[in-house]
Amino acid sequence: MCLGVPGKVIEVDREMQIATVDFWGVKKQVRLEVCDAPVEPGDYILNHVGFAIRRIPPEDAAETLALYDELLRLADEQDLMTEDVRAELDAAPDAPASKGARDGAG
Amino acid sequence: MAQADALTQLKFRDPTRARGLRDALARLVAAAGHAPVSVMHVCGSHEQAIAKFGLRAAFPSDLRVIMGPGCPVCVTDVPEVDEAVALAKQGVRIASYGDMLRVPGTSQSLADAKAEGAEVDVVYSVTQAVELARRHDEEVVFFASGFETTAVATAAVLLDDPPENFSVLSAHKYIPPVMEIVAEMPETKIEGFLAAGHAATITGSQVFEKFVERHGLPVVIAGFEPLDVLAGLVKLLEVIHSGRPRVENAFPRCVTKEGNLQAQRMLWRVFRPTGGRWRGIAHVPNGNLRLRDEYARYDTRRRFTIDASALWEYAPPKLVQQCQCGDIMAGIASPSDCTLFGKECTPDSPVGACMVSAEGTCKIWHQYGGRPDLRSIKRGAA
Amino acid sequence: MSRNPRLIDERITLKYGTGGGAMRALIEQVLARGLGEVGEGGIGLAAMDDGAAIRLGDRFLVIATDSHVVQPIEFPGGDIGRLSICGTVNDLAMMGATEPLALTCSAILEDGFPRRDLERIWDSIRATCDEVGTTIVTGDTKVMGHGELDGLVLNTTGVALTTRVISDAGLRPGDRILVTGTMGDHGLAIMATRNELALDTTLESDVAPVHSLVRRALDVGGDDVVAMKDPTRGGLSSALHEMADKSGVGIVIDETTIPLRDEVRAVGELLGIDPLIAANEGKAVLGLRPARADAVLDAIRSHPLGRNAAIVGECVEERPGFVVLDTGFGSRLLAEPEGELLPRIC
């Protein structure tokens, strides 16, 4: 089943309520009658079994990433190891994995 | 390329943030003061995401993330499968999602019926089933499995004037009622729930408010990318720790409080919730979705006389009695607790539904190795 | 150590043709019983390698055979003809025989098959043979009744001589695993083509002869190339599992280093098919001793078919027969493909 994949709207046929959506270079037609908001080319939608179930506002992507960063800050609040985690986040993408001692997850 | 960047962002797979979230999770579990900390998710797609990205090997060992009855194929009960199989053997053309094909009924699956000559088509979307009906004169029955998110698609198609030779055999299910059942099970030690992001996109986060009030168990709604799952768990552990159970939305880009009103309207216009059996879980009040009277003319059960009695002449094979799918789906046993797992019951020769579906706990554990000790794995040479 | 399931089915169903455990069990327990001895130093039926090798004095005669039932017979990037020739040339190459002596080709046609289509397929076969520098020297033709066969089935057999045979069972702990390019292209291109899925994509099969690519690797790597397999049905996953199982080693792969086209990844996600179990028809998986691994990688990258080659993992002692994937977020066991998930892709 084509489950919950986000894609970018390329074309909209308002009469037929169908959008042509680009998923990383692959185009597919997706039905719009169930979507929670009208879509325009350039919008992102969440596809579920051939139907758009949500128009993803572009600012929401940034909001979610901010939420994750906030979670990290809150979890660290009383923690002496805050410094290390922040440093890790600020470090280059291929920074070495966290030290074995506090990393119970390998 | 701007588009690739945006889509990459949407993919939420940044390994650095993932490591930070993983460490936060470890700290929260350690601070809980008891072990293990048990939480449950009720979505096959969450289990698949966890398996696909190997997150279980990264969870702290004192955190149990249990998969509940979130695989729609697995919880489709034997009589429902028998209805589809019986119709297929009666010569009716059945269109079904691929997973359902191999789910065992009393004596046969749709795949068995197909191997004996029945017309069974695999479709990726309900719209394909409608197209089949348009292309052929004969009756086409869509065997509609899936939870509420998938039921919306079925509803949309029924509201769009489908051809007269099309009908729906609804095996759709509704998740919130089964959470009540699990929360009320005496054996359960679940401290909080991770709720499915896509279902909540439709229903809104509000649908869990009453549940939280009644049971005092927090619910956090999470998406399906690796960061989504990790952040959802971090949030859940935080809320558990706070002692203030509530509903939290960790998937704000897709889930709002009211949800998708348009989709809800369509869903409840076509379907009504009714009590019924889920495979292995016994009776779930309001857990099954059936077509309302206004759509009776597209209801397979009202269009056809389905005689499944011939299928009941077979005594259930002994193995089925040892199958622990029910307990596994309720989250009180894991696949490795089942004596059949990996031996008599494998993806090649499944005994229970959990081993058939791509979202079945047993299937996923078998494919991805369950929770083997992979912590010692170091990165390969590059 | 046989991890293949014990045969219990009364009938041979589709899953027995997908290249996974069921098929291996069928071969082991029915088809190969009492057959396939090739004498001292050779590689016979029991090895279930890409081909067979029979010692002839100071050289080996290598033989490989394939049947092709791909649907549709013409697909983006190729056709059943090109697939057949490349399939056999590549199987020979995987055994270390990179200069085919000759090929055979048998065709079974369905009554009513259009002559123009047959001519087009044969143009493709001719062109591919020229590309490789080989030819078809004998064959067979049969026609079956309408409805008794689906269009066209081709079988090709190839023979070649080589001084050194490389099996798929030569790995030991510490060896590196190399893939010669992007994974999953062929299988997912075929799945994407099937009309009912309504995907609009430019995905193409990667079907190509890799004998000259392998030649380059062998010239540079010599004895340090210790195992080879082409990841056709069952994809990279099948190839790695067989190599790990036969060699008695575990394999750890860094998933983030596996070359993957964006579109292949997208189609895979949309269809719920893992590119690592989807077929490749123009790629090879090599097991390399560490000493010359980087040199072999450079040599392969210098070849037009090897531009995206990468070293993606290594062999370990732990968990022999199992393949572990480091996903970048955690680890999991790489699933072995099973069932008729991808029918008629090669």
PDB file of N, CA and C in Angstrom, chain B residues 73-87 100 103-108 110 143 169-171 173 276-280 282 288 290 301 306-309 311-312:
ATOM      1  N   VAL B  73      -4.502  -5.898   8.809  1.00  0.00           N
ATOM      2  CA  VAL B  73      -4.648  -7.208   8.189  1.00  0.00           C
ATOM      3  C   VAL B  73      -4.683  -8.289   9.261  1.00  0.00           C
ATOM      4  N   CYS B  74      -3.786  -8.140  10.245  1.00  0.00           N
ATOM      5  CA  CYS B  74      -3.692  -9.151  11.299  1.00  0.00           C
ATOM      6  C   CYS B  74      -4.970  -9.257  12.113  1.00  0.00           C
ATOM      7  N   VAL B  75      -5.670  -8.119  12.321  1.00  0.00           N
ATOM      8  CA  VAL B  75      -6.848  -8.155  13.194  1.00  0.00           C
ATOM      9  C   VAL B  75      -8.133  -8.447  12.421  1.00  0.00           C
ATOM     10  N   THR B  76      -8.007  -8.629  11.105  1.00  0.00           N
ATOM     11  CA  THR B  76      -9.199  -9.003  10.330  1.00  0.00           C
ATOM     12  C   THR B  76      -9.568 -10.428  10.693  1.00  0.00           C
ATOM     13  N   ASP B  77     -10.763 -10.598  11.205  1.00  0.00           N
ATOM     14  CA  ASP B  77     -11.120 -11.859  11.823  1.00  0.00           C
ATOM     15  C   ASP B  77     -11.403 -12.957  10.801  1.00  0.00           C
ATOM     16  N   VAL B  78     -11.330 -14.191  11.263  1.00  0.00           N
ATOM     17  CA  VAL B  78     -11.515 -15.349  10.393  1.00  0.00           C
ATOM     18  C   VAL B  78     -12.839 -15.318   9.624  1.00  0.00           C
ATOM     19  N   PRO B  79     -13.980 -15.059  10.274  1.00  0.00           N
ATOM     20  CA  PRO B  79     -15.234 -15.013   9.507  1.00  0.00           C
ATOM     21  C   PRO B  79     -15.213 -13.983   8.384  1.00  0.00           C
ATOM     22  N   GLU B  80     -14.502 -12.854   8.590  1.00  0.00           N
ATOM     23  CA  GLU B  80     -14.437 -11.838   7.535  1.00  0.00           C
ATOM     24  C   GLU B  80     -13.649 -12.368   6.348  1.00  0.00           C
ATOM     25  N   VAL B  81     -12.535 -13.041   6.624  1.00  0.00           N
ATOM     26  CA  VAL B  81     -11.755 -13.625   5.537  1.00  0.00           C
ATOM     27  C   VAL B  81     -12.580 -14.699   4.839  1.00  0.00           C
ATOM     28  N   ASP B  82     -13.284 -15.497   5.645  1.00  0.00           N
ATOM     29  CA  ASP B  82     -14.120 -16.566   5.063  1.00  0.00           C
ATOM     30  C   ASP B  82     -15.157 -15.998   4.106  1.00  0.00           C
ATOM     31  N   GLU B  83     -15.717 -14.841   4.443  1.00  0.00           N
ATOM     32  CA  GLU B  83     -16.715 -14.220   3.550  1.00  0.00           C
ATOM     33  C   GLU B  83     -16.101 -13.955   2.187  1.00  0.00           C
ATOM     34  N   ALA B  84     -14.899 -13.395   2.192  1.00  0.00           N
ATOM     35  CA  ALA B  84     -14.245 -13.080   0.918  1.00  0.00           C
ATOM     36  C   ALA B  84     -13.894 -14.351   0.166  1.00  0.00           C
ATOM     37  N   VAL B  85     -13.372 -15.336   0.893  1.00  0.00           N
ATOM     38  CA  VAL B  85     -12.991 -16.595   0.252  1.00  0.00           C
ATOM     39  C   VAL B  85     -14.221 -17.297  -0.308  1.00  0.00           C
ATOM     40  N   ALA B  86     -15.291 -17.317   0.462  1.00  0.00           N
ATOM     41  CA  ALA B  86     -16.516 -17.978   0.001  1.00  0.00           C
ATOM     42  C   ALA B  86     -17.031 -17.323  -1.279  1.00  0.00           C
ATOM     43  N   LEU B  87     -17.039 -15.989  -1.308  1.00  0.00           N
ATOM     44  CA  LEU B  87     -17.484 -15.272  -2.504  1.00  0.00           C
ATOM     45  C   LEU B  87     -16.605 -15.610  -3.697  1.00  0.00           C
ATOM     46  N   MET B 100      -3.721  -8.963   2.230  1.00  0.00           N
ATOM     47  CA  MET B 100      -4.848  -9.788   2.682  1.00  0.00           C
ATOM     48  C   MET B 100      -4.865 -11.144   1.998  1.00  0.00           C
ATOM     49  N   VAL B 103      -3.769 -14.191   4.179  1.00  0.00           N
ATOM     50  CA  VAL B 103      -4.248 -14.346   5.556  1.00  0.00           C
ATOM     51  C   VAL B 103      -5.155 -15.572   5.630  1.00  0.00           C
ATOM     52  N   PRO B 104      -4.878 -16.488   6.533  1.00  0.00           N
ATOM     53  CA  PRO B 104      -5.678 -17.704   6.602  1.00  0.00           C
ATOM     54  C   PRO B 104      -7.077 -17.442   7.158  1.00  0.00           C
ATOM     55  N   GLY B 105      -8.087 -18.029   6.485  1.00  0.00           N
ATOM     56  CA  GLY B 105      -9.430 -18.052   7.057  1.00  0.00           C
ATOM     57  C   GLY B 105      -9.558 -19.354   7.829  1.00  0.00           C
ATOM     58  N   THR B 106     -10.762 -19.886   7.915  1.00  0.00           N
ATOM     59  CA  THR B 106     -10.927 -21.157   8.639  1.00  0.00           C
ATOM     60  C   THR B 106     -10.082 -22.249   7.998  1.00  0.00           C
ATOM     61  N   SER B 107     -10.145 -22.335   6.663  1.00  0.00           N
ATOM     62  CA  SER B 107      -9.376 -23.395   6.014  1.00  0.00           C
ATOM     63  C   SER B 107      -8.550 -22.883   4.843  1.00  0.00           C
ATOM     64  N   GLN B 108      -8.941 -21.715   4.293  1.00  0.00           N
ATOM     65  CA  GLN B 108      -8.219 -21.216   3.123  1.00  0.00           C
ATOM     66  C   GLN B 108      -8.012 -19.717   3.189  1.00  0.00           C
ATOM     67  N   LEU B 110      -7.379 -16.197   0.497  1.00  0.00           N
ATOM     68  CA  LEU B 110      -7.742 -15.777  -0.853  1.00  0.00           C
ATOM     69  C   LEU B 110      -6.714 -16.298  -1.860  1.00  0.00           C
ATOM     70  N   PHE B 143     -12.555  -6.009  -1.259  1.00  0.00           N
ATOM     71  CA  PHE B 143     -12.400  -6.480   0.107  1.00  0.00           C
ATOM     72  C   PHE B 143     -11.641  -5.386   0.849  1.00  0.00           C
ATOM     73  N   LEU B 169     -16.944  -5.004   0.480  1.00  0.00           N
ATOM     74  CA  LEU B 169     -17.041  -5.922   1.613  1.00  0.00           C
ATOM     75  C   LEU B 169     -16.168  -5.306   2.699  1.00  0.00           C
ATOM     76  N   SER B 170     -16.794  -4.604   3.630  1.00  0.00           N
ATOM     77  CA  SER B 170     -16.000  -3.816   4.558  1.00  0.00           C
ATOM     78  C   SER B 170     -15.461  -4.624   5.732  1.00  0.00           C
ATOM     79  N   ALA B 171     -14.129  -4.626   5.823  1.00  0.00           N
ATOM     80  CA  ALA B 171     -13.457  -5.200   6.989  1.00  0.00           C
ATOM     81  C   ALA B 171     -12.688  -4.069   7.682  1.00  0.00           C
ATOM     82  N   LYS B 173     -11.552  -1.133  10.145  1.00  0.00           N
ATOM     83  CA  LYS B 173     -11.572  -1.091  11.594  1.00  0.00           C
ATOM     84  C   LYS B 173     -11.249   0.316  12.089  1.00  0.00           C
ATOM     85  N   GLY B 276     -17.621  -5.572  17.037  1.00  0.00           N
ATOM     86  CA  GLY B 276     -17.285  -6.774  16.300  1.00  0.00           C
ATOM     87  C   GLY B 276     -16.018  -7.392  16.846  1.00  0.00           C
ATOM     88  N   ARG B 277     -15.735  -8.575  16.328  1.00  0.00           N
ATOM     89  CA  ARG B 277     -14.528  -9.257  16.780  1.00  0.00           C
ATOM     90  C   ARG B 277     -13.320  -8.804  15.986  1.00  0.00           C
ATOM     91  N   TRP B 278     -12.225  -8.648  16.709  1.00  0.00           N
ATOM     92  CA  TRP B 278     -10.948  -8.494  16.041  1.00  0.00           C
ATOM     93  C   TRP B 278     -10.224  -9.793  16.271  1.00  0.00           C
ATOM     94  N   ARG B 279      -9.495 -10.263  15.269  1.00  0.00           N
ATOM     95  CA  ARG B 279      -8.795 -11.546  15.423  1.00  0.00           C
ATOM     96  C   ARG B 279      -7.928 -11.477  16.660  1.00  0.00           C
ATOM     97  N   GLY B 280      -8.144 -12.407  17.565  1.00  0.00           N
ATOM     98  CA  GLY B 280      -7.297 -12.493  18.741  1.00  0.00           C
ATOM     99  C   GLY B 280      -7.667 -11.559  19.876  1.00  0.00           C
ATOM    100  N   ALA B 282     -10.997 -10.644  20.654  1.00  0.00           N
ATOM    101  CA  ALA B 282     -12.407 -10.778  21.064  1.00  0.00           C
ATOM    102  C   ALA B 282     -13.172  -9.505  20.699  1.00  0.00           C
ATOM    103  N   ASN B 288     -15.503  -1.880  14.516  1.00  0.00           N
ATOM    104  CA  ASN B 288     -15.623  -2.232  13.100  1.00  0.00           C
ATOM    105  C   ASN B 288     -16.427  -1.172  12.363  1.00  0.00           C
ATOM    106  N   ARG B 290     -18.896  -0.430   9.247  1.00  0.00           N
ATOM    107  CA  ARG B 290     -19.781  -1.063   8.267  1.00  0.00           C
ATOM    108  C   ARG B 290     -20.514   0.030   7.498  1.00  0.00           C
ATOM    109  N   ARG B 301     -22.327  -7.356   1.544  1.00  0.00           N
ATOM    110  CA  ARG B 301     -23.055  -8.270   2.436  1.00  0.00           C
ATOM    111  C   ARG B 301     -24.551  -8.244   2.178  1.00  0.00           C
ATOM    112  N   ILE B 306     -23.847 -14.804   1.070  1.00  0.00           N
ATOM    113  CA  ILE B 306     -22.531 -15.409   1.202  1.00  0.00           C
ATOM    114  C   ILE B 306     -22.648 -16.658   2.056  1.00  0.00           C
ATOM    115  N   ASP B 307     -22.271 -17.784   1.462  1.00  0.00           N
ATOM    116  CA  ASP B 307     -22.370 -19.031   2.217  1.00  0.00           C
ATOM    117  C   ASP B 307     -20.976 -19.552   2.515  1.00  0.00           C
ATOM    118  N   ALA B 308     -20.560 -19.301   3.723  1.00  0.00           N
ATOM    119  CA  ALA B 308     -19.206 -19.726   4.086  1.00  0.00           C
ATOM    120  C   ALA B 308     -19.198 -21.059   4.813  1.00  0.00           C
ATOM    121  N   SER B 309     -20.360 -21.693   4.923  1.00  0.00           N
ATOM    122  CA  SER B 309     -20.433 -22.905   5.749  1.00  0.00           C
ATOM    123  C   SER B 309     -19.547 -24.023   5.227  1.00  0.00           C
ATOM    124  N   LEU B 311     -16.697 -23.876   4.184  1.00  0.00           N
ATOM    125  CA  LEU B 311     -15.317 -23.702   4.650  1.00  0.00           C
ATOM    126  C   LEU B 311     -15.128 -24.213   6.069  1.00  0.00           C
ATOM    127  N   TRP B 312     -16.254 -24.333   6.819  1.00  0.00           N
ATOM    128  CA  TRP B 312     -16.141 -24.721   8.224  1.00  0.00           C
ATOM    129  C   TRP B 312     -16.073 -26.229   8.427  1.00  0.00           C
TER     130      TRP B 312
END
